[in-house]
Tab-separated table of N, CA, C and O in Angstrom:
chain	number	residue	atom	x	y	z
A	1	MET	N	0.884	-1.174	0.040
A	1	MET	CA	0.050	0.040	0.053
A	1	MET	C	0.904	1.318	-0.004
A	1	MET	O	1.984	1.337	0.800
A	2	THR	N	0.489	2.224	-0.711
A	2	THR	CA	1.301	3.553	-0.802
A	2	THR	C	0.415	4.621	-0.378
A	2	THR	O	-0.670	4.523	-0.577
A	3	TYR	N	1.086	5.580	0.229
A	3	TYR	CA	0.392	6.627	0.794
A	3	TYR	C	0.729	7.803	0.019
A	3	TYR	O	1.943	8.019	-0.369
A	4	GLN	N	-0.274	8.756	-0.128
A	4	GLN	CA	0.121	9.987	-0.837
A	4	GLN	C	-0.086	11.063	0.116
A	4	GLN	O	-1.282	11.217	0.700
A	5	HIS	N	0.774	11.978	0.142
A	5	HIS	CA	0.671	13.108	1.147
A	5	HIS	C	0.257	14.426	0.419
A	5	HIS	O	0.545	14.500	-0.663
A	6	PHE	N	-0.742	14.982	1.024
A	6	PHE	CA	-1.245	16.134	0.419
A	6	PHE	C	-0.920	17.292	1.365
A	6	PHE	O	-0.958	17.345	2.410
A	7	ASP	N	-0.498	18.518	0.651
A	7	ASP	CA	-0.287	19.775	1.253
A	7	ASP	C	-1.582	20.611	1.154
A	7	ASP	O	-1.933	21.063	0.080
A	8	ILE	N	-2.401	20.685	2.288
A	8	ILE	CA	-3.435	21.524	2.197
A	8	ILE	C	-3.471	23.016	2.339
A	8	ILE	O	-4.500	23.645	2.417
A	9	ARG	N	-2.055	23.592	2.497
A	9	ARG	CA	-2.214	24.918	2.640
A	9	ARG	C	-2.346	25.505	1.494
A	9	ARG	O	-2.327	24.994	0.215
A	10	PRO	N	-2.914	26.965	1.520
A	10	PRO	CA	-3.120	27.545	0.323
A	10	PRO	C	-1.867	27.726	-0.645
A	10	PRO	O	-0.707	27.733	-0.108
A	11	VAL	N	-2.194	27.864	-1.836
A	11	VAL	CA	-1.022	27.895	-2.697
A	11	VAL	C	0.155	28.805	-2.334
A	11	VAL	O	1.301	28.503	-2.499
A	12	ASP	N	-0.238	29.995	-2.063
A	12	ASP	CA	0.856	30.972	-1.818
A	12	ASP	C	1.638	30.634	-0.580
A	12	ASP	O	2.641	31.223	-0.363
A	13	GLU	N	1.117	29.749	0.407
A	13	GLU	CA	1.732	29.439	1.414
A	13	GLU	C	2.634	28.170	1.284
A	13	GLU	O	3.455	27.717	2.201
A	14	ARG	N	2.555	27.540	0.027
A	14	ARG	CA	3.451	26.384	-0.216
A	14	ARG	C	4.258	26.487	-1.450
A	14	ARG	O	4.918	25.474	-1.814
A	15	THR	N	4.149	27.699	-2.019
A	15	THR	CA	4.871	27.857	-3.322
A	15	THR	C	6.100	28.838	-2.912
A	15	THR	O	5.931	29.958	-2.433
A	16	PRO	N	7.341	28.570	-3.499
A	16	PRO	CA	8.415	29.433	-3.277
A	16	PRO	C	8.147	31.057	-3.802
A	16	PRO	O	7.348	31.199	-4.605
A	17	VAL	N	8.769	31.961	-3.120
A	17	VAL	CA	8.390	33.374	-3.452
A	17	VAL	C	8.884	33.682	-4.946
A	17	VAL	O	8.096	34.603	-5.509
A	18	HIS	N	9.425	32.760	-5.556
A	18	HIS	CA	9.751	33.002	-6.962
A	18	HIS	C	10.114	31.434	-7.553
A	18	HIS	O	10.907	30.824	-6.974
A	19	PRO	N	9.605	31.144	-8.804
A	19	PRO	CA	9.894	29.893	-9.282
A	19	PRO	C	11.281	29.562	-9.689
A	19	PRO	O	11.993	28.417	-9.818
A	20	ASP	N	12.087	30.574	-9.863
A	20	ASP	CA	13.505	30.382	-10.250
A	20	ASP	C	14.352	30.205	-9.026
A	20	ASP	O	15.623	29.744	-9.225
A	21	LEU	N	13.986	30.376	-7.795
A	21	LEU	CA	14.621	30.195	-6.630
A	21	LEU	C	15.065	28.770	-6.212
A	21	LEU	O	13.888	27.865	-6.494
A	22	THR	N	16.079	28.275	-5.859
A	22	THR	CA	16.521	26.949	-5.445
A	22	THR	C	16.932	26.938	-4.042
A	22	THR	O	17.475	27.852	-3.498
A	23	HIS	N	17.001	25.847	-3.440
A	23	HIS	CA	17.553	25.548	-2.065
A	23	HIS	C	19.005	25.832	-2.082
A	23	HIS	O	19.418	26.320	-1.241
A	24	ALA	N	19.537	25.391	-3.096
A	24	ALA	CA	21.160	25.743	-3.229
A	24	ALA	C	21.359	27.243	-3.207
A	24	ALA	O	22.368	27.692	-2.487
A	25	GLN	N	20.621	27.995	-3.723
A	25	GLN	CA	20.743	29.507	-3.820
A	25	GLN	C	20.490	30.020	-2.360
A	25	GLN	O	21.275	30.954	-2.107
A	26	VAL	N	19.482	29.587	-1.814
A	26	VAL	CA	19.165	30.023	-0.509
A	26	VAL	C	20.389	29.596	0.523
A	26	VAL	O	20.610	30.557	1.308
A	27	ARG	N	20.894	28.629	0.519
A	27	ARG	CA	22.002	28.143	1.255
A	27	ARG	C	23.238	29.130	0.942
A	27	ARG	O	23.852	29.602	1.818
A	28	ALA	N	23.552	29.364	-0.291
A	28	ALA	CA	24.480	30.193	-0.732
A	28	ALA	C	24.355	31.792	-0.070
A	28	ALA	O	25.094	32.296	0.316
A	29	LEU	N	22.986	32.106	-0.183
A	29	LEU	CA	22.605	33.203	0.405
A	29	LEU	C	23.057	33.415	1.751
A	29	LEU	O	23.651	34.479	2.388
A	30	VAL	N	22.573	32.399	2.650
A	30	VAL	CA	22.897	32.580	4.110
A	30	VAL	C	24.338	32.457	4.347
A	30	VAL	O	24.856	33.284	5.105
A	31	VAL	N	24.941	31.632	3.602
A	31	VAL	CA	26.600	31.742	3.826
A	31	VAL	C	27.168	33.158	3.567
A	31	VAL	O	28.032	33.517	4.276
A	32	SER	N	26.850	33.534	2.391
A	32	SER	CA	27.316	35.054	1.986
A	32	SER	C	26.987	35.955	3.111
A	32	SER	O	27.824	36.700	3.628
A	33	HIS	N	25.597	35.813	3.434
A	33	HIS	CA	25.326	36.953	4.470
A	33	HIS	C	25.912	36.667	5.897
A	33	HIS	O	26.416	37.650	6.597
A	34	SER	N	26.104	35.290	6.441
A	34	SER	CA	26.880	34.993	7.578
A	34	SER	C	28.337	35.680	7.385
A	34	SER	O	28.764	36.317	8.331
A	35	GLU	N	29.089	35.525	6.412
A	35	GLU	CA	30.328	36.210	6.027
A	35	GLU	C	30.378	37.512	6.244
A	35	GLU	O	31.094	38.196	6.934
A	36	LYS	N	29.246	38.186	5.704
A	36	LYS	CA	29.263	39.678	5.816
A	36	LYS	C	29.087	40.265	7.208
A	36	LYS	O	29.532	41.122	7.761
A	37	LEU	N	28.112	39.414	7.966
A	37	LEU	CA	27.845	39.748	9.430
A	37	LEU	C	29.118	39.599	10.173
A	37	LEU	O	29.337	40.353	11.162
A	38	ARG	N	29.909	38.599	9.942
A	38	ARG	CA	31.238	38.457	10.704
A	38	ARG	C	32.130	39.405	10.447
A	38	ARG	O	32.937	39.679	11.299
A	39	GLN	N	32.100	40.138	9.403
A	39	GLN	CA	32.861	41.238	8.994
A	39	GLN	C	32.479	42.582	9.540
A	39	GLN	O	33.469	43.449	9.640
A	40	ASN	N	31.442	42.579	10.154
A	40	ASN	CA	30.811	43.896	10.565
A	40	ASN	C	31.003	43.772	12.316
A	40	ASN	O	30.233	42.870	12.910
A	41	ASP	N	31.847	44.440	12.830
A	41	ASP	CA	32.317	44.311	14.312
A	41	ASP	C	30.994	44.407	15.082
A	41	ASP	O	30.763	43.466	16.001
A	42	LYS	N	30.005	45.376	15.088
A	42	LYS	CA	29.096	45.472	15.946
A	42	LYS	C	28.113	44.472	15.668
A	42	LYS	O	27.564	43.792	16.628
A	43	LEU	N	27.569	43.948	14.433
A	43	LEU	CA	26.769	42.778	14.337
A	43	LEU	C	27.274	41.627	14.622
A	43	LEU	O	26.586	40.582	15.264
A	44	ALA	N	28.595	41.245	14.326
A	44	ALA	CA	29.062	40.107	14.715
A	44	ALA	C	29.225	39.980	16.458
A	44	ALA	O	28.914	38.809	16.767
A	45	THR	N	29.432	41.122	16.949
A	45	THR	CA	29.539	40.957	18.576
A	45	THR	C	27.976	40.656	19.037
A	45	THR	O	27.841	39.810	20.029
A	46	VAL	N	27.007	41.333	18.339
A	46	VAL	CA	25.537	41.020	18.818
A	46	VAL	C	25.159	39.524	18.757
A	46	VAL	O	24.761	38.737	19.682
A	47	TYR	N	25.630	39.043	17.571
A	47	TYR	CA	25.471	37.420	17.526
A	47	TYR	C	26.092	36.606	18.210
A	47	TYR	O	25.657	35.713	18.684
A	48	GLN	N	27.437	36.934	18.570
A	48	GLN	CA	28.391	36.011	19.300
A	48	GLN	C	27.762	36.102	20.727
A	48	GLN	O	27.832	35.073	21.509
A	49	ASN	N	27.424	37.315	21.236
A	49	ASN	CA	27.087	37.528	22.608
A	49	ASN	C	25.557	36.928	22.910
A	49	ASN	O	25.376	36.641	24.078
A	50	ASN	N	24.665	37.083	21.969
A	50	ASN	CA	23.328	36.881	22.138
A	50	ASN	C	22.735	35.504	21.631
A	50	ASN	O	21.492	35.116	22.050
A	51	MET	N	23.221	35.068	20.579
A	51	MET	CA	22.633	34.049	19.749
A	51	MET	C	22.900	32.585	20.483
A	51	MET	O	22.300	31.598	20.196
A	52	LYS	N	23.988	32.617	21.389
A	52	LYS	CA	24.340	31.474	22.215
A	52	LYS	C	24.605	30.342	21.118
A	52	LYS	O	24.089	29.179	21.536
A	53	CYS	N	25.039	30.496	19.973
A	53	CYS	CA	25.661	29.411	19.315
A	53	CYS	C	26.737	29.879	18.423
A	53	CYS	O	26.953	31.168	18.273
A	54	ASP	N	27.511	28.923	17.821
A	54	ASP	CA	28.643	29.362	16.935
A	54	ASP	C	28.189	29.626	15.530
A	54	ASP	O	26.951	29.424	15.236
A	55	TRP	N	29.067	30.213	14.701
A	55	TRP	CA	28.681	30.590	13.305
A	55	TRP	C	27.983	29.466	12.508
A	55	TRP	O	27.111	29.461	11.695
A	56	GLU	N	28.574	28.267	12.651
A	56	GLU	CA	28.288	27.188	11.886
A	56	GLU	C	26.792	26.667	12.350
A	56	GLU	O	26.007	26.341	11.546
A	57	ASP	N	26.544	26.731	13.598
A	57	ASP	CA	25.178	26.526	14.049
A	57	ASP	C	24.217	27.556	13.475
A	57	ASP	O	23.112	27.160	13.027
A	58	TYR	N	24.669	28.754	13.644
A	58	TYR	CA	23.854	29.846	13.226
A	58	TYR	C	23.435	29.661	11.610
A	58	TYR	O	22.158	29.824	11.354
A	59	GLU	N	24.338	29.321	10.945
A	59	GLU	CA	24.243	29.037	9.655
A	59	GLU	C	23.208	27.967	9.226
A	59	GLU	O	22.244	28.288	8.517
A	60	ALA	N	23.272	26.906	9.947
A	60	ALA	CA	22.449	25.891	9.810
A	60	ALA	C	21.061	26.199	9.963
A	60	ALA	O	20.128	25.736	9.362
A	61	GLN	N	20.838	26.997	11.174
A	61	GLN	CA	19.533	27.289	11.635
A	61	GLN	C	19.170	28.385	10.682
A	61	GLN	O	17.787	28.370	10.187
A	62	ALA	N	19.899	29.362	10.161
A	62	ALA	CA	19.372	30.192	9.249
A	62	ALA	C	19.086	29.768	7.771
A	62	ALA	O	18.044	30.183	7.201
A	63	VAL	N	19.740	28.693	7.430
A	63	VAL	CA	19.336	27.934	6.081
A	63	VAL	C	17.918	27.417	6.284
A	63	VAL	O	17.220	27.631	5.390
A	64	ARG	N	17.676	26.793	7.461
A	64	ARG	CA	16.338	26.239	7.480
A	64	ARG	C	15.381	27.345	7.486
A	64	ARG	O	14.267	27.199	6.953
A	65	PHE	N	15.534	28.338	8.264
A	65	PHE	CA	14.744	29.458	8.369
A	65	PHE	C	14.453	30.118	7.093
A	65	PHE	O	13.067	30.225	6.655
A	66	TRP	N	15.453	30.465	6.346
A	66	TRP	CA	15.282	30.976	5.134
A	66	TRP	C	14.809	30.094	4.081
A	66	TRP	O	13.875	30.468	3.072
A	67	CYS	N	15.076	28.865	4.134
A	67	CYS	CA	14.500	27.895	3.096
A	67	CYS	C	12.716	27.883	3.408
A	67	CYS	O	12.041	27.785	2.373
A	68	ALA	N	12.478	28.062	4.715
A	68	ALA	CA	11.015	27.821	5.094
A	68	ALA	C	10.364	29.173	4.599
A	68	ALA	O	9.372	29.214	4.084
A	69	ALA	N	11.085	30.309	4.896
A	69	ALA	CA	10.361	31.629	4.305
A	69	ALA	C	10.394	31.822	2.940
A	69	ALA	O	9.469	32.242	2.240
A	70	LEU	N	11.482	31.402	2.302
A	70	LEU	CA	11.585	31.618	0.692
A	70	LEU	C	11.037	30.412	0.072
A	70	LEU	O	10.478	30.749	-1.111
A	71	MET	N	11.435	29.292	0.306
A	71	MET	CA	11.091	28.150	-0.406
A	71	MET	C	9.664	27.477	0.049
A	71	MET	O	9.263	26.557	-0.746
A	72	LYS	N	9.190	27.838	1.208
A	72	LYS	CA	8.088	27.441	1.834
A	72	LYS	C	8.100	26.083	1.930
A	72	LYS	O	6.940	25.244	1.768
A	73	ASP	N	9.169	25.510	2.544
A	73	ASP	CA	9.271	24.020	2.573
A	73	ASP	C	9.077	23.356	3.981
A	73	ASP	O	9.315	22.246	4.162
A	74	ARG	N	8.721	24.348	4.721
A	74	ARG	CA	8.438	23.824	6.231
A	74	ARG	C	9.792	23.330	6.914
A	74	ARG	O	9.570	22.411	7.853
A	75	SER	N	11.009	23.566	6.451
A	75	SER	CA	12.291	23.145	7.036
A	75	SER	C	12.613	23.621	8.502
A	75	SER	O	13.427	23.138	9.183
A	76	TYR	N	11.870	24.794	8.833
A	76	TYR	CA	12.021	25.324	9.968
A	76	TYR	C	10.768	25.563	10.962
A	76	TYR	O	9.713	25.672	10.414
A	77	THR	N	10.928	24.990	12.184
A	77	THR	CA	9.796	25.233	12.970
A	77	THR	C	10.221	26.095	14.332
A	77	THR	O	11.484	25.936	14.520
A	78	GLY	N	9.443	26.765	14.807
A	78	GLY	CA	9.778	27.481	16.187
A	78	GLY	C	9.773	28.862	16.062
A	78	GLY	O	9.182	29.359	14.960
A	79	ARG	N	10.100	29.593	16.938
A	79	ARG	CA	9.970	31.053	16.850
A	79	ARG	C	11.250	31.636	17.189
A	79	ARG	O	11.815	31.688	18.433
A	80	PRO	N	12.059	32.113	16.226
A	80	PRO	CA	13.261	32.593	16.303
A	80	PRO	C	13.465	34.024	17.094
A	80	PRO	O	14.583	34.218	17.518
A	81	ILE	N	12.405	34.832	17.214
A	81	ILE	CA	12.390	36.075	17.728
A	81	ILE	C	13.060	35.970	19.131
A	81	ILE	O	13.639	37.061	19.491
A	82	GLY	N	12.739	34.947	19.888
A	82	GLY	CA	13.194	34.994	21.253
A	82	GLY	C	14.704	35.222	21.503
A	82	GLY	O	15.220	35.857	22.386
A	83	LYS	N	15.494	34.553	20.549
A	83	LYS	CA	16.963	34.888	20.562
A	83	LYS	C	17.365	36.278	20.193
A	83	LYS	O	18.290	36.810	20.674
A	84	TYR	N	16.406	36.920	19.545
A	84	TYR	CA	16.753	38.377	19.055
A	84	TYR	C	16.225	39.404	20.146
A	84	TYR	O	16.944	40.456	20.123
A	85	ARG	N	15.208	39.007	20.742
A	85	ARG	CA	14.668	39.928	21.841
A	85	ARG	C	15.907	40.248	22.975
A	85	ARG	O	15.865	41.404	23.464
A	86	SER	N	16.723	39.359	23.343
A	86	SER	CA	17.700	39.726	24.236
A	86	SER	C	18.812	40.586	23.858
A	86	SER	O	19.362	41.116	24.560
A	87	SER	N	18.833	40.827	22.512
A	87	SER	CA	19.720	41.832	21.968
A	87	SER	C	19.109	43.158	21.583
A	87	SER	O	19.789	43.962	21.210
A	88	ALA	N	17.861	43.268	21.849
A	88	ALA	CA	17.157	44.496	21.540
A	88	ALA	C	17.815	45.729	22.073
A	88	ALA	O	17.679	46.668	21.338
A	89	LYS	N	18.249	45.697	23.173
A	89	LYS	CA	18.759	47.006	23.774
A	89	LYS	C	20.128	47.270	23.215
A	89	LYS	O	20.488	48.576	23.159
A	90	GLN	N	20.719	46.323	22.374
A	90	GLN	CA	22.137	46.650	21.751
A	90	GLN	C	21.881	47.018	20.328
A	90	GLN	O	22.743	47.454	19.653
A	91	VAL	N	20.709	46.761	19.753
A	91	VAL	CA	20.480	46.972	18.446
A	91	VAL	C	19.542	48.036	18.060
A	91	VAL	O	18.259	48.161	18.478
A	92	GLY	N	20.026	48.958	17.195
A	92	GLY	CA	19.031	50.157	17.041
A	92	GLY	C	18.621	49.875	15.544
A	92	GLY	O	18.877	49.071	14.775
A	93	SER	N	17.884	50.916	15.137
A	93	SER	CA	17.350	51.010	13.801
A	93	SER	C	18.335	50.949	12.662
A	93	SER	O	18.365	50.334	11.748
A	94	GLU	N	19.445	51.616	12.903
A	94	GLU	CA	20.488	51.790	12.072
A	94	GLU	C	21.306	50.418	11.873
A	94	GLU	O	21.573	50.020	10.782
A	95	ASP	N	21.211	49.571	12.935
A	95	ASP	CA	21.877	48.198	12.808
A	95	ASP	C	20.970	47.319	12.151
A	95	ASP	O	21.560	46.527	11.299
A	96	ILE	N	19.701	47.444	12.365
A	96	ILE	CA	18.646	46.468	11.563
A	96	ILE	C	18.784	46.873	9.933
A	96	ILE	O	18.729	46.126	9.187
A	97	ALA	N	19.017	48.292	9.666
A	97	ALA	CA	19.202	48.812	8.451
A	97	ALA	C	20.407	48.012	7.785
A	97	ALA	O	20.402	47.675	6.608
A	98	LYS	N	21.483	48.169	8.470
A	98	LYS	CA	22.794	47.537	7.992
A	98	LYS	C	22.663	46.040	7.729
A	98	LYS	O	23.021	45.564	6.832
A	99	TRP	N	22.036	45.302	8.624
A	99	TRP	CA	21.570	43.920	8.609
A	99	TRP	C	20.929	43.635	7.211
A	99	TRP	O	21.391	42.849	6.379
A	100	LEU	N	19.958	44.407	6.969
A	100	LEU	CA	19.141	44.296	5.869
A	100	LEU	C	20.013	44.522	4.481
A	100	LEU	O	19.841	43.946	3.618
A	101	ASN	N	20.781	45.658	4.638
A	101	ASN	CA	21.663	45.876	3.578
A	101	ASN	C	22.569	44.856	3.199
A	101	ASN	O	22.905	44.446	2.005
A	102	LEU	N	23.185	44.373	4.180
A	102	LEU	CA	24.274	43.275	4.078
A	102	LEU	C	23.430	41.879	3.337
A	102	LEU	O	23.962	41.327	2.375
A	103	PHE	N	21.995	41.700	3.816
A	103	PHE	CA	21.341	40.671	3.284
A	103	PHE	C	21.117	40.865	1.781
A	103	PHE	O	21.089	40.030	0.966
A	104	GLU	N	20.677	42.104	1.534
A	104	GLU	CA	20.431	42.632	0.184
A	104	GLU	C	21.767	42.351	-0.821
A	104	GLU	O	21.512	41.974	-1.959
A	105	ASN	N	22.739	42.736	-0.332
A	105	ASN	CA	24.078	42.508	-0.967
A	105	ASN	C	24.310	41.204	-1.308
A	105	ASN	O	24.617	40.686	-2.405
A	106	ALA	N	23.987	40.298	-0.185
A	106	ALA	CA	24.082	38.785	-0.484
A	106	ALA	C	23.076	38.333	-1.573
A	106	ALA	O	23.430	37.417	-2.276
A	107	ILE	N	22.162	38.776	-1.494
A	107	ILE	CA	20.936	38.449	-2.551
A	107	ILE	C	21.460	38.729	-3.909
A	107	ILE	O	21.409	37.903	-4.882
A	108	ASP	N	22.207	39.999	-4.124
A	108	ASP	CA	22.737	40.415	-5.336
A	108	ASP	C	23.800	39.259	-5.999
A	108	ASP	O	23.837	39.011	-6.997
A	109	GLU	N	24.433	38.811	-4.900
A	109	GLU	CA	25.526	37.871	-5.302
A	109	GLU	C	24.994	36.359	-5.494
A	109	GLU	O	25.560	35.822	-6.411
A	110	CYS	N	23.953	36.135	-4.912
A	110	CYS	CA	23.481	34.464	-4.910
A	110	CYS	C	22.248	34.323	-5.558
A	110	CYS	O	22.095	33.140	-5.774
A	111	ILE	N	21.456	35.259	-5.742
A	111	ILE	CA	20.080	34.939	-6.187
A	111	ILE	C	19.910	35.333	-7.687
A	111	ILE	O	20.427	36.428	-8.096
A	112	PRO	N	19.495	34.524	-8.518
A	112	PRO	CA	19.124	34.977	-10.020
A	112	PRO	C	18.268	36.352	-10.038
A	112	PRO	O	17.391	36.533	-9.127
A	113	GLU	N	18.666	37.106	-11.047
A	113	GLU	CA	18.062	38.362	-11.095
A	113	GLU	C	16.553	38.455	-11.076
A	113	GLU	O	15.988	39.230	-10.435
A	114	ALA	N	16.045	37.365	-11.677
A	114	ALA	CA	14.598	37.300	-11.910
A	114	ALA	C	13.870	37.024	-10.395
A	114	ALA	O	12.794	37.526	-10.242
A	115	ALA	N	14.669	36.406	-9.637
A	115	ALA	CA	14.169	36.221	-8.236
A	115	ALA	C	14.396	37.207	-7.137
A	115	ALA	O	14.035	37.002	-6.099
A	116	ARG	N	15.484	38.259	-7.545
A	116	ARG	CA	15.802	39.177	-6.501
A	116	ARG	C	14.817	39.941	-5.769
A	116	ARG	O	14.736	40.048	-4.530
A	117	LEU	N	13.767	40.429	-6.546
A	117	LEU	CA	12.745	41.386	-6.188
A	117	LEU	C	11.941	40.703	-5.165
A	117	LEU	O	11.692	41.035	-4.143
A	118	ASP	N	11.530	39.471	-5.618
A	118	ASP	CA	10.559	38.748	-4.546
A	118	ASP	C	11.393	38.441	-3.332
A	118	ASP	O	10.697	38.419	-2.290
A	119	THR	N	12.718	38.042	-3.511
A	119	THR	CA	13.386	37.652	-2.208
A	119	THR	C	13.684	38.782	-1.369
A	119	THR	O	13.578	38.688	-0.237
A	120	ARG	N	13.918	40.034	-2.045
A	120	ARG	CA	14.100	41.241	-1.207
A	120	ARG	C	12.819	41.498	-0.618
A	120	ARG	O	12.962	41.833	0.732
A	121	LYS	N	11.783	41.471	-0.992
A	121	LYS	CA	10.465	41.757	-0.496
A	121	LYS	C	10.170	40.941	0.557
A	121	LYS	O	9.836	41.264	1.835
A	122	CYS	N	10.371	39.520	0.576
A	122	CYS	CA	10.084	38.530	1.646
A	122	CYS	C	11.152	39.055	2.689
A	122	CYS	O	10.790	38.938	4.028
A	123	ALA	N	12.378	39.074	2.475
A	123	ALA	CA	13.461	39.472	3.459
A	123	ALA	C	13.011	40.797	4.229
A	123	ALA	O	13.200	40.836	5.461
A	124	SER	N	12.601	41.788	3.621
A	124	SER	CA	12.069	42.885	4.157
A	124	SER	C	10.918	42.794	5.080
A	124	SER	O	10.918	43.425	6.265
A	125	GLN	N	10.058	41.954	4.523
A	125	GLN	CA	8.743	41.656	5.505
A	125	GLN	C	9.291	40.912	6.905
A	125	GLN	O	8.820	41.232	8.003
A	126	VAL	N	10.242	40.090	6.802
A	126	VAL	CA	10.731	39.327	7.946
A	126	VAL	C	11.452	40.231	8.893
A	126	VAL	O	11.206	40.321	10.061
A	127	VAL	N	12.231	41.024	8.251
A	127	VAL	CA	13.102	41.991	9.080
A	127	VAL	C	12.105	43.102	9.864
A	127	VAL	O	12.202	43.495	10.940
A	128	ASP	N	11.037	43.483	9.313
A	128	ASP	CA	10.035	44.219	9.784
A	128	ASP	C	9.428	43.794	10.959
A	128	ASP	O	9.280	44.208	11.838
A	129	CYS	N	9.009	42.482	10.578
A	129	CYS	CA	8.488	41.616	11.719
A	129	CYS	C	9.325	41.466	13.055
A	129	CYS	O	8.886	41.638	13.984
A	130	PHE	N	10.502	41.125	12.790
A	130	PHE	CA	11.514	40.982	13.780
A	130	PHE	C	11.696	42.138	14.472
A	130	PHE	O	11.703	42.429	15.686
A	131	HIS	N	11.834	43.478	13.786
A	131	HIS	CA	12.060	44.631	14.398
A	131	HIS	C	10.824	45.031	15.304
A	131	HIS	O	11.093	45.649	16.263
A	132	MET	N	9.601	44.947	14.800
A	132	MET	CA	8.535	45.279	15.627
A	132	MET	C	8.483	44.355	16.951
A	132	MET	O	8.236	44.871	17.851
A	133	ALA	N	8.735	43.073	16.805
A	133	ALA	CA	8.769	42.150	17.942
A	133	ALA	C	9.775	42.345	18.916
A	133	ALA	O	9.630	42.121	20.233
A	134	MET	N	10.853	43.055	18.405
A	134	MET	CA	12.081	43.489	19.375
A	134	MET	C	11.671	44.830	20.137
A	134	MET	O	12.281	44.885	21.204
A	135	ILE	N	10.788	45.396	19.718
A	135	ILE	CA	10.490	46.663	20.422
A	135	ILE	C	9.698	46.508	21.798
A	135	ILE	O	8.748	45.735	21.727
A	136	PRO	N	10.167	46.859	22.969
A	136	PRO	CA	9.411	46.618	24.091
A	136	PRO	C	7.835	47.235	24.220
A	136	PRO	O	7.701	48.142	23.632
A	137	ALA	N	7.236	46.431	24.738
A	137	ALA	CA	5.692	46.965	24.781
A	137	ALA	C	5.450	47.932	25.928
A	137	ALA	O	6.135	48.073	26.641
């Protein structure tokens, strides 16, 4: 007997943000972004002090997160904002803008041109949600 799995999520919740996007490109995006973060003294310090994991572990988690966000593959479960809330007092709007700028640079390096706009839009929405969640109530 064989079983067939059905994904009952709405199409937009199970379809990658762009059809040209691949898992390999998302992995390359995360690795490129991680390298850029490590080169930024302020952001690297925030990650090392608050994320409670090494860069290799961070990259593995980030790949799962971004594959879930961009590829809609359900590879990440959980709520990552908790790790970021602890750094809220150390991170200002300019740091968040710098993080996003570094991510956009990595998008330009790793993502096909046809998929860049949709990838940037998704990243911007994620960053906005994280930023709002970091603001104390």
